[in-house]
């Protein structure tokens, strides 16, 4: 009996020890996978970086097979680059040394130029043959979305390739009519696996984004041939402020049902001249490196009806006063836009107005004042000063008249501050001194300063 008890106890101990060891092994693999220490492959255990390098090699094999026009946009990897790193081709290394493509994260991001690639359903099967799981994210094509047709077809927006909890994220960039690149948001639908990837940590997808088309160069990083933006520093800067807002076509259509669009020859002619002026102003300010956004009536027109308001008779832009440059006026004059008036001074209520082709260009400079920002106005005949107060805002990209331009991200707050709660109702009679919802009296310019702060040409 004692022998049986000893045997039974020994068996229990062995079984318990085996279960404990299996449990420890399971926990270690889970921890290792989560923290990038190691992962299991067909050849045994690989270090985290080696495992990620092999994933990238598999992915780039697919890229070669399907001729995918991809380039590296991973922000963590691009931040590690230097001119020397880009020039140094390490493809002859016998062993991979993943220094740039393998970062502290379990994913690497590439961009795919959608206009240069025709979708191939065989990608899913090919990925599986390489041992990769593939999740495709589709969404509506905004290029086909208009007030005439609100049922745009769906296009691929994001691809996620997974191997042993590691990920390659491919964001698809499409060229828009404003000759810039756009990507859509990453939105999971229905029964899509929410744990497939660390979605909240990905560089791209929290919102739509817009970029200038970068010049690409071929290089070798960590023994793998990849393409990267030639000016990767600029691309990183663009990424930090890439948030893109679509024109609200559905709301614009509803607006025009209430207030039919003016399609008269005069209105159409004004819109074309305003478009030309907006493009020219954008070119001048871009050359100077001065960021601007749509303001006042031009911003209202974009937000309310996806167009220029034909009875506004001008184009309105906003610029932060910190971005003011002395050569702004000469640059516009050189471009064929004479100065119409200059009110205020850099320290207070600066405003510039240029004359285009029967369309006035007004540039309002904005000042930071704690919880609010404001721009100024001046009445030439009396020297009276006014200020227009707005809640603080960030800037996002959008498209108007086939041009990539900035608008306040918090557009409705911005518009409501200026035009009040009835901003969606057209008002054709407008007094800039009394009509704005946010106008305030701001004193009077001293007569001795009038020659400097009130200049009309």
Short mmCIF file of C-alpha atoms in Angstrom, two decimals:
data_model
loop_
_atom_site.label_atom_id
_atom_site.label_comp_id
_atom_site.label_asym_id
_atom_site.label_seq_id
_atom_site.Cartn_x
_atom_site.Cartn_y
_atom_site.Cartn_z
CA UNK A 1 0.00 0.00 0.00
CA UNK A 2 2.85 2.34 0.87
CA UNK A 3 4.54 1.50 -2.45
CA UNK A 4 1.31 2.26 -4.32
CA UNK A 5 0.98 5.60 -2.48
CA UNK A 6 4.59 6.51 -3.29
CA UNK A 7 4.06 5.63 -6.95
CA UNK A 8 0.83 7.61 -7.09
CA UNK A 9 2.40 10.63 -5.41
CA UNK A 10 5.43 10.46 -7.73
CA UNK A 11 3.12 10.29 -10.75
CA UNK A 12 1.17 13.29 -9.52
CA UNK A 13 4.38 15.24 -8.97
CA UNK A 14 5.64 14.44 -12.46
CA UNK A 15 2.29 15.37 -14.00
CA UNK A 16 2.08 18.61 -12.00
CA UNK A 17 5.67 19.50 -12.92
CA UNK A 18 4.96 18.87 -16.62
CA UNK A 19 1.82 21.00 -16.52
CA UNK A 20 3.72 23.75 -14.72
CA UNK A 21 6.53 23.67 -17.30
CA UNK A 22 4.04 23.76 -20.17
CA UNK A 23 2.26 26.68 -18.52
CA UNK A 24 5.57 28.54 -18.07
CA UNK A 25 6.50 27.87 -21.70
CA UNK A 26 3.13 29.17 -22.88
CA UNK A 27 3.49 32.33 -20.78
CA UNK A 28 7.04 32.87 -22.00
CA UNK A 29 5.98 32.60 -25.64
CA UNK A 30 3.10 35.01 -25.05
CA UNK A 31 5.37 37.49 -23.29
CA UNK A 32 8.09 37.13 -25.92
CA UNK A 33 5.66 37.66 -28.76
CA UNK A 34 4.13 40.69 -27.07
CA UNK A 35 7.48 42.30 -26.27
CA UNK A 36 9.34 41.33 -29.42
CA UNK A 37 11.91 39.09 -27.68
CA UNK A 38 11.51 36.03 -29.87
CA UNK A 39 9.09 34.09 -32.00
CA UNK A 40 8.85 30.56 -33.34
CA UNK A 41 9.55 29.87 -37.00
CA UNK A 42 10.00 26.71 -39.08
CA UNK A 43 13.70 26.81 -38.26
CA UNK A 44 13.25 27.30 -34.54
CA UNK A 45 13.36 30.38 -32.37
CA UNK A 46 14.40 33.70 -33.90
CA UNK A 47 15.10 36.90 -32.06
CA UNK A 48 12.46 39.62 -32.36
CA UNK A 49 14.43 41.56 -34.95
CA UNK A 50 15.27 38.45 -36.96
CA UNK A 51 11.61 37.44 -36.97
CA UNK A 52 10.58 40.89 -38.15
CA UNK A 53 13.27 40.88 -40.84
CA UNK A 54 11.96 37.56 -42.16
CA UNK A 55 8.42 38.99 -42.24
CA UNK A 56 9.68 41.96 -44.25
CA UNK A 57 11.52 39.60 -46.60
CA UNK A 58 8.30 37.64 -47.16
CA UNK A 59 6.37 40.84 -47.75
CA UNK A 60 8.91 42.26 -50.19
CA UNK A 61 8.77 38.94 -52.04
CA UNK A 62 5.06 39.59 -52.59
CA UNK A 63 5.87 43.15 -53.64
CA UNK A 64 8.23 41.82 -56.32
CA UNK A 65 5.78 39.13 -57.52
CA UNK A 66 2.81 41.48 -57.88
CA UNK A 67 4.87 44.53 -58.89
CA UNK A 68 3.36 46.56 -56.09
CA UNK A 69 4.51 50.23 -56.24
CA UNK A 70 5.27 50.55 -52.54
CA UNK A 71 7.65 52.76 -50.58
CA UNK A 72 8.62 53.01 -46.92
CA UNK A 73 6.59 55.52 -44.86
CA UNK A 74 7.14 54.07 -41.38
CA UNK A 75 7.77 57.10 -39.18
CA UNK A 76 9.96 55.25 -36.68
CA UNK A 77 12.18 53.88 -39.48
CA UNK A 78 12.41 57.18 -41.39
CA UNK A 79 13.48 58.97 -38.20
CA UNK A 80 16.47 56.62 -37.96
CA UNK A 81 17.71 57.46 -41.45
CA UNK A 82 20.59 59.73 -42.33
CA UNK A 83 22.19 60.60 -45.68
CA UNK A 84 24.96 58.11 -44.96
CA UNK A 85 22.49 55.35 -44.17
CA UNK A 86 20.63 55.96 -47.42
CA UNK A 87 23.81 55.92 -49.50
CA UNK A 88 25.29 52.85 -47.82
CA UNK A 89 24.14 49.70 -49.61
CA UNK A 90 24.48 46.77 -47.22
CA UNK A 91 22.98 44.11 -49.48
CA UNK A 92 26.22 42.11 -49.40
CA UNK A 93 25.88 41.40 -45.68
CA UNK A 94 25.91 37.64 -45.07
CA UNK A 95 23.62 37.96 -42.05
CA UNK A 96 20.71 40.41 -41.84
CA UNK A 97 21.22 43.21 -39.40
CA UNK A 98 17.87 44.84 -38.91
CA UNK A 99 18.79 48.32 -37.73
CA UNK A 100 16.36 50.56 -39.64
CA UNK A 101 13.33 48.51 -40.62
CA UNK A 102 13.09 46.78 -37.25
CA UNK A 103 12.25 49.31 -34.59
CA UNK A 104 10.83 49.18 -31.08
CA UNK A 105 7.43 48.41 -32.62
CA UNK A 106 5.96 45.16 -33.93
CA UNK A 107 4.92 46.71 -37.25
CA UNK A 108 6.43 48.47 -40.25
CA UNK A 109 4.44 50.71 -42.59
CA UNK A 110 4.64 51.03 -46.37
CA UNK A 111 2.57 53.11 -48.79
CA UNK A 112 1.15 51.74 -52.03
CA UNK A 113 0.57 54.08 -54.98
CA UNK A 114 -2.96 53.02 -55.85
CA UNK A 115 -3.12 54.82 -59.19
CA UNK A 116 -0.17 52.75 -60.44
CA UNK A 117 -1.54 49.36 -59.41
CA UNK A 118 -4.56 47.35 -60.48
CA UNK A 119 -6.13 45.38 -57.64
CA UNK A 120 -5.41 41.64 -57.89
CA UNK A 121 -7.58 39.28 -55.84
CA UNK A 122 -4.79 36.71 -56.03
CA UNK A 123 -2.89 38.69 -53.44
CA UNK A 124 -4.79 36.94 -50.66
CA UNK A 125 -3.83 33.44 -51.87
CA UNK A 126 -0.23 34.50 -52.49
CA UNK A 127 0.02 35.92 -48.99
CA UNK A 128 -1.23 32.63 -47.55
CA UNK A 129 1.42 30.74 -49.57
CA UNK A 130 4.04 32.91 -47.90
CA UNK A 131 2.59 32.07 -44.48
CA UNK A 132 1.04 35.52 -44.08
CA UNK A 133 -2.43 36.40 -42.87
CA UNK A 134 -3.99 39.30 -44.77
CA UNK A 135 -6.70 41.72 -43.66
CA UNK A 136 -8.08 44.11 -46.29
CA UNK A 137 -9.86 47.35 -45.38
CA UNK A 138 -12.08 48.94 -48.02
CA UNK A 139 -13.95 52.24 -48.07
CA UNK A 140 -15.76 54.64 -50.39
CA UNK A 141 -13.84 56.36 -53.17
CA UNK A 142 -14.26 60.13 -52.50
CA UNK A 143 -13.03 60.91 -56.01
CA UNK A 144 -16.34 59.59 -57.32
CA UNK A 145 -18.45 61.14 -54.59
CA UNK A 146 -20.31 64.26 -55.66
CA UNK A 147 -23.55 66.10 -55.11
CA UNK A 148 -24.92 64.34 -58.20
CA UNK A 149 -23.98 60.87 -56.99
CA UNK A 150 -23.56 60.07 -53.29
CA UNK A 151 -23.05 56.32 -53.87
CA UNK A 152 -19.34 56.05 -54.57
CA UNK A 153 -17.91 52.58 -55.10
CA UNK A 154 -15.55 51.02 -52.57
CA UNK A 155 -11.80 50.80 -53.06
CA UNK A 156 -9.00 49.15 -51.04
CA UNK A 157 -7.63 51.57 -48.44
CA UNK A 158 -5.41 49.48 -46.18
CA UNK A 159 -3.73 46.05 -46.25
CA UNK A 160 -2.40 44.40 -43.10
CA UNK A 161 -0.03 41.42 -43.42
CA UNK A 162 0.50 39.46 -40.20
CA UNK A 163 2.99 36.75 -39.28
CA UNK A 164 3.36 35.50 -35.70
CA UNK A 165 1.85 38.69 -34.21
CA UNK A 166 4.14 40.90 -36.29
CA UNK A 167 2.71 43.19 -38.92
CA UNK A 168 3.33 45.03 -42.16
CA UNK A 169 0.79 47.81 -42.68
CA UNK A 170 0.26 49.00 -46.25
CA UNK A 171 -1.65 52.26 -46.65
CA UNK A 172 -2.96 52.92 -50.16
CA UNK A 173 -2.36 56.43 -51.53
CA UNK A 174 -4.52 57.70 -54.38
CA UNK A 175 -3.94 60.77 -56.53
CA UNK A 176 -6.71 63.37 -56.27
CA UNK A 177 -7.69 66.06 -58.76
CA UNK A 178 -5.59 68.61 -56.89
CA UNK A 179 -2.49 66.56 -57.83
CA UNK A 180 -1.82 65.40 -54.30
CA UNK A 181 -1.89 61.98 -52.63
CA UNK A 182 -4.73 60.95 -50.33
CA UNK A 183 -5.38 57.98 -48.07
CA UNK A 184 -8.60 57.03 -46.36
CA UNK A 185 -9.26 56.23 -42.69
CA UNK A 186 -8.93 52.73 -41.32
CA UNK A 187 -12.41 51.70 -40.18
CA UNK A 188 -13.19 48.12 -39.15
CA UNK A 189 -16.53 46.80 -40.32
CA UNK A 190 -18.91 44.15 -39.04
CA UNK A 191 -17.18 41.01 -37.84
CA UNK A 192 -13.61 42.09 -38.66
CA UNK A 193 -11.14 40.88 -36.05
CA UNK A 194 -10.45 43.75 -33.65
CA UNK A 195 -7.34 42.03 -32.28
CA UNK A 196 -5.71 41.46 -35.67
CA UNK A 197 -3.39 44.44 -35.21
CA UNK A 198 -2.57 47.21 -32.68
CA UNK A 199 -4.85 49.57 -34.62
CA UNK A 200 -4.58 52.48 -32.18
CA UNK A 201 -0.77 52.49 -32.53
CA UNK A 202 -0.56 52.53 -36.33
CA UNK A 203 0.93 55.61 -38.01
CA UNK A 204 -1.83 55.88 -40.62
CA UNK A 205 -5.57 55.35 -40.41
CA UNK A 206 -6.95 57.29 -37.46
CA UNK A 207 -8.15 59.79 -40.05
CA UNK A 208 -7.81 60.47 -43.76
CA UNK A 209 -4.55 62.15 -44.81
CA UNK A 210 -3.12 64.23 -47.66
CA UNK A 211 0.46 64.55 -48.93
CA UNK A 212 2.35 66.14 -51.77
CA UNK A 213 3.63 63.48 -54.15
CA UNK A 214 7.18 62.70 -52.93
CA UNK A 215 10.14 61.99 -55.17
CA UNK A 216 11.21 58.40 -54.48
CA UNK A 217 14.65 56.81 -54.52
CA UNK A 218 15.76 53.20 -54.36
CA UNK A 219 18.07 52.16 -51.54
CA UNK A 220 19.01 49.13 -49.49
CA UNK A 221 18.20 48.99 -45.79
CA UNK A 222 19.09 46.02 -43.61
CA UNK A 223 19.94 43.99 -46.71
CA UNK A 224 16.53 44.58 -48.31
CA UNK A 225 15.87 46.74 -51.37
CA UNK A 226 13.23 49.37 -50.65
CA UNK A 227 12.09 52.71 -51.98
CA UNK A 228 11.89 55.72 -49.69
CA UNK A 229 10.95 59.41 -50.07
CA UNK A 230 14.06 61.26 -51.21
CA UNK A 231 13.23 64.09 -48.81
CA UNK A 232 12.16 61.85 -45.93
CA UNK A 233 12.48 64.70 -43.42
CA UNK A 234 9.85 66.70 -45.28
CA UNK A 235 7.62 63.64 -45.51
CA UNK A 236 7.77 63.26 -41.73
CA UNK A 237 6.82 66.92 -41.34
CA UNK A 238 3.89 66.43 -43.69
CA UNK A 239 2.75 63.38 -41.73
CA UNK A 240 2.48 65.37 -38.52
CA UNK A 241 -0.11 67.67 -40.13
CA UNK A 242 -1.70 65.42 -42.75
CA UNK A 243 -5.27 65.30 -41.36
CA UNK A 244 -7.70 65.62 -44.28
CA UNK A 245 -11.39 66.63 -44.27
CA UNK A 246 -13.73 65.75 -47.12
CA UNK A 247 -16.13 68.26 -48.56
CA UNK A 248 -19.59 67.58 -47.13
CA UNK A 249 -21.33 66.65 -50.39
CA UNK A 250 -24.47 65.30 -48.74
CA UNK A 251 -25.02 68.48 -46.73
CA UNK A 252 -24.18 70.64 -49.76
CA UNK A 253 -26.79 68.80 -51.83
CA UNK A 254 -29.38 69.45 -49.12
CA UNK A 255 -28.38 73.13 -49.07
CA UNK A 256 -28.85 73.48 -52.82
CA UNK A 257 -32.27 71.84 -52.61
CA UNK A 258 -33.31 74.70 -50.32
CA UNK A 259 -31.31 77.41 -52.11
CA UNK A 260 -30.80 76.48 -55.77
CA UNK A 261 -27.32 77.03 -57.13
CA UNK A 262 -26.71 80.19 -59.12
CA UNK A 263 -25.75 78.93 -62.57
CA UNK A 264 -25.90 82.28 -64.31
CA UNK A 265 -23.08 83.27 -66.65
CA UNK A 266 -21.98 85.94 -64.18
CA UNK A 267 -21.82 83.49 -61.27
CA UNK A 268 -19.96 80.83 -63.27
CA UNK A 269 -17.50 83.44 -64.54
CA UNK A 270 -16.84 84.68 -61.00
CA UNK A 271 -16.18 81.15 -59.74
CA UNK A 272 -13.64 80.54 -62.50
CA UNK A 273 -11.84 83.82 -61.77
CA UNK A 274 -11.91 83.09 -58.03
CA UNK A 275 -10.49 79.62 -58.70
CA UNK A 276 -7.66 81.14 -60.75
CA UNK A 277 -6.91 83.66 -58.01
CA UNK A 278 -6.94 80.99 -55.29
CA UNK A 279 -4.51 78.82 -57.24
CA UNK A 280 -2.20 81.79 -57.86
CA UNK A 281 -2.28 82.86 -54.20
CA UNK A 282 -1.49 79.30 -53.13
CA UNK A 283 1.47 79.17 -55.49
CA UNK A 284 2.88 82.49 -54.25
CA UNK A 285 2.56 81.59 -50.57
CA UNK A 286 3.87 78.05 -51.09
CA UNK A 287 7.03 79.40 -52.72
CA UNK A 288 7.49 81.67 -49.68
CA UNK A 289 6.81 78.77 -47.30
CA UNK A 290 3.90 80.64 -45.68
CA UNK A 291 1.02 78.37 -44.56
CA UNK A 292 -2.51 79.72 -44.99
CA UNK A 293 -6.10 78.58 -44.71
CA UNK A 294 -9.52 79.42 -46.13
CA UNK A 295 -11.16 82.06 -43.98
CA UNK A 296 -14.38 84.07 -43.74
CA UNK A 297 -16.72 83.68 -46.73
CA UNK A 298 -14.39 81.37 -48.63
CA UNK A 299 -14.31 78.96 -45.69
CA UNK A 300 -18.09 79.23 -45.33
CA UNK A 301 -18.57 78.43 -49.02
CA UNK A 302 -16.43 75.29 -48.77
CA UNK A 303 -18.09 74.04 -45.60
CA UNK A 304 -21.68 74.87 -46.53
CA UNK A 305 -21.85 74.19 -50.24
CA UNK A 306 -18.49 72.75 -51.36
CA UNK A 307 -17.93 75.75 -53.58
CA UNK A 308 -17.12 79.44 -53.85
CA UNK A 309 -20.02 81.72 -52.89
CA UNK A 310 -20.70 83.65 -56.14
CA UNK A 311 -22.01 86.83 -54.53
CA UNK A 312 -19.02 87.14 -52.14
CA UNK A 313 -16.90 88.94 -54.77
CA UNK A 314 -13.61 88.08 -53.04
CA UNK A 315 -11.32 85.31 -51.81
CA UNK A 316 -10.47 85.28 -48.08
CA UNK A 317 -7.35 83.69 -46.59
CA UNK A 318 -6.00 83.50 -43.04
CA UNK A 319 -2.33 83.50 -41.97
CA UNK A 320 -0.83 83.36 -38.49
CA UNK A 321 0.96 86.62 -37.70
CA UNK A 322 4.04 84.61 -36.67
CA UNK A 323 4.32 83.51 -40.31
CA UNK A 324 4.30 87.05 -41.69
CA UNK A 325 7.18 87.95 -44.01
CA UNK A 326 8.17 91.33 -45.41
CA UNK A 327 8.39 89.87 -48.91
CA UNK A 328 4.75 88.75 -49.07
CA UNK A 329 3.58 91.98 -50.71
CA UNK A 330 6.43 92.13 -53.28
CA UNK A 331 5.81 88.46 -54.15
CA UNK A 332 2.13 89.09 -54.92
CA UNK A 333 2.94 92.22 -56.87
CA UNK A 334 5.50 90.29 -58.92
CA UNK A 335 2.78 87.70 -59.63
CA UNK A 336 0.60 90.45 -61.11
CA UNK A 337 -1.57 91.23 -58.09
CA UNK A 338 -1.18 94.89 -57.08
CA UNK A 339 -1.70 95.91 -53.46
CA UNK A 340 -5.18 97.39 -53.00
CA UNK A 341 -4.85 98.32 -49.33
CA UNK A 342 -2.80 97.67 -46.23
CA UNK A 343 -4.39 98.20 -42.82
CA UNK A 344 -2.82 97.90 -39.38
CA UNK A 345 0.71 96.84 -38.58
CA UNK A 346 2.51 93.62 -37.73
CA UNK A 347 2.00 94.23 -34.01
CA UNK A 348 -1.73 94.87 -34.35
CA UNK A 349 -4.58 94.16 -36.80
CA UNK A 350 -2.55 93.64 -39.97
CA UNK A 351 -4.62 93.09 -43.10
CA UNK A 352 -3.56 93.00 -46.77
CA UNK A 353 -5.76 93.19 -49.84
CA UNK A 354 -4.68 92.56 -53.44
CA UNK A 355 -6.56 93.09 -56.66
CA UNK A 356 -6.93 90.14 -58.99
CA UNK A 357 -8.91 89.85 -62.20
CA UNK A 358 -12.01 91.65 -60.88
CA UNK A 359 -11.73 89.54 -57.74
CA UNK A 360 -10.26 90.87 -54.49
CA UNK A 361 -7.89 88.79 -52.41
CA UNK A 362 -8.11 89.56 -48.69
CA UNK A 363 -5.44 88.20 -46.34
CA UNK A 364 -6.25 88.40 -42.64
CA UNK A 365 -3.48 87.90 -40.09
CA UNK A 366 -4.46 86.11 -36.90
CA UNK A 367 -3.20 86.88 -33.41
CA UNK A 368 -3.00 84.50 -30.46
CA UNK A 369 -4.65 85.73 -27.27
CA UNK A 370 -4.85 82.97 -24.66
CA UNK A 371 -7.99 80.88 -25.15
CA UNK A 372 -8.97 82.68 -28.37
CA UNK A 373 -7.46 83.98 -31.60
CA UNK A 374 -8.52 87.04 -33.58
CA UNK A 375 -7.96 89.06 -36.71
CA UNK A 376 -8.41 92.79 -37.08
CA UNK A 377 -10.25 95.22 -39.31
CA UNK A 378 -9.88 98.95 -39.95
CA UNK A 379 -12.29 101.54 -41.35
CA UNK A 380 -10.23 103.76 -43.63
CA UNK A 381 -12.26 106.97 -43.35
CA UNK A 382 -12.51 107.01 -39.53
CA UNK A 383 -9.56 104.96 -38.26
CA UNK A 384 -11.94 102.79 -36.22
CA UNK A 385 -10.57 99.39 -35.30
CA UNK A 386 -12.45 96.11 -35.07
CA UNK A 387 -11.51 92.60 -34.03
CA UNK A 388 -13.08 89.27 -34.94
CA UNK A 389 -12.70 86.65 -32.21
CA UNK A 390 -12.56 82.88 -32.84
CA UNK A 391 -12.09 79.86 -30.59
CA UNK A 392 -8.66 78.25 -30.95
CA UNK A 393 -8.39 75.77 -33.81
CA UNK A 394 -6.04 73.39 -35.59
CA UNK A 395 -5.53 73.20 -39.33
CA UNK A 396 -6.53 70.33 -41.63
CA UNK A 397 -6.25 69.76 -45.36
CA UNK A 398 -9.15 69.67 -47.78
CA UNK A 399 -9.79 70.24 -51.48
CA UNK A 400 -11.55 73.21 -53.07
CA UNK A 401 -11.65 74.03 -56.77
CA UNK A 402 -9.12 71.25 -57.51
CA UNK A 403 -6.65 72.68 -55.00
CA UNK A 404 -5.29 71.14 -51.81
CA UNK A 405 -5.79 73.82 -49.15
CA UNK A 406 -6.04 74.13 -45.38
CA UNK A 407 -9.14 74.86 -43.34
CA UNK A 408 -9.73 74.98 -39.59
CA UNK A 409 -10.25 71.39 -38.43
CA UNK A 410 -13.00 72.59 -36.11
CA UNK A 411 -14.71 74.15 -39.11
CA UNK A 412 -18.23 74.44 -37.75
CA UNK A 413 -17.00 76.21 -34.60
CA UNK A 414 -14.99 78.57 -36.79
CA UNK A 415 -17.89 79.30 -39.14
CA UNK A 416 -20.40 79.66 -36.31
CA UNK A 417 -18.14 82.12 -34.50
CA UNK A 418 -18.10 84.30 -37.62
CA UNK A 419 -21.64 83.86 -38.92
CA UNK A 420 -23.66 82.77 -35.90
CA UNK A 421 -26.04 79.83 -35.49
CA UNK A 422 -27.83 80.64 -38.77
CA UNK A 423 -24.67 80.26 -40.87
CA UNK A 424 -26.47 77.79 -43.13
CA UNK A 425 -28.84 80.51 -44.39
CA UNK A 426 -27.46 82.69 -47.23
CA UNK A 427 -27.10 86.40 -46.44
CA UNK A 428 -26.39 88.56 -49.49
CA UNK A 429 -26.35 91.91 -47.70
CA UNK A 430 -23.29 91.99 -45.47
CA UNK A 431 -21.65 94.81 -43.50
CA UNK A 432 -18.19 93.78 -42.33
CA UNK A 433 -18.42 96.23 -39.37
CA UNK A 434 -21.73 95.02 -37.94
CA UNK A 435 -22.87 91.77 -39.57
CA UNK A 436 -20.23 89.30 -38.26
CA UNK A 437 -21.39 87.48 -35.16
CA UNK A 438 -17.93 87.83 -33.56
CA UNK A 439 -17.11 91.47 -34.33
CA UNK A 440 -16.00 93.74 -31.49
CA UNK A 441 -15.05 97.42 -31.32
CA UNK A 442 -11.32 97.71 -30.75
CA UNK A 443 -10.60 101.41 -30.37
CA UNK A 444 -9.37 103.96 -32.91
CA UNK A 445 -6.00 104.35 -34.56
CA UNK A 446 -4.20 107.56 -33.42
CA UNK A 447 -4.27 110.14 -36.22
CA UNK A 448 -0.47 110.40 -36.11
CA UNK A 449 -0.26 106.72 -37.20
CA UNK A 450 -2.74 106.89 -40.06
CA UNK A 451 -0.08 107.23 -42.77
CA UNK A 452 1.38 103.90 -41.65
CA UNK A 453 -1.70 101.90 -40.67
CA UNK A 454 -4.17 103.10 -43.33
CA UNK A 455 -2.72 102.74 -46.81
CA UNK A 456 -5.16 102.63 -49.72
CA UNK A 457 -3.98 102.41 -53.34
#
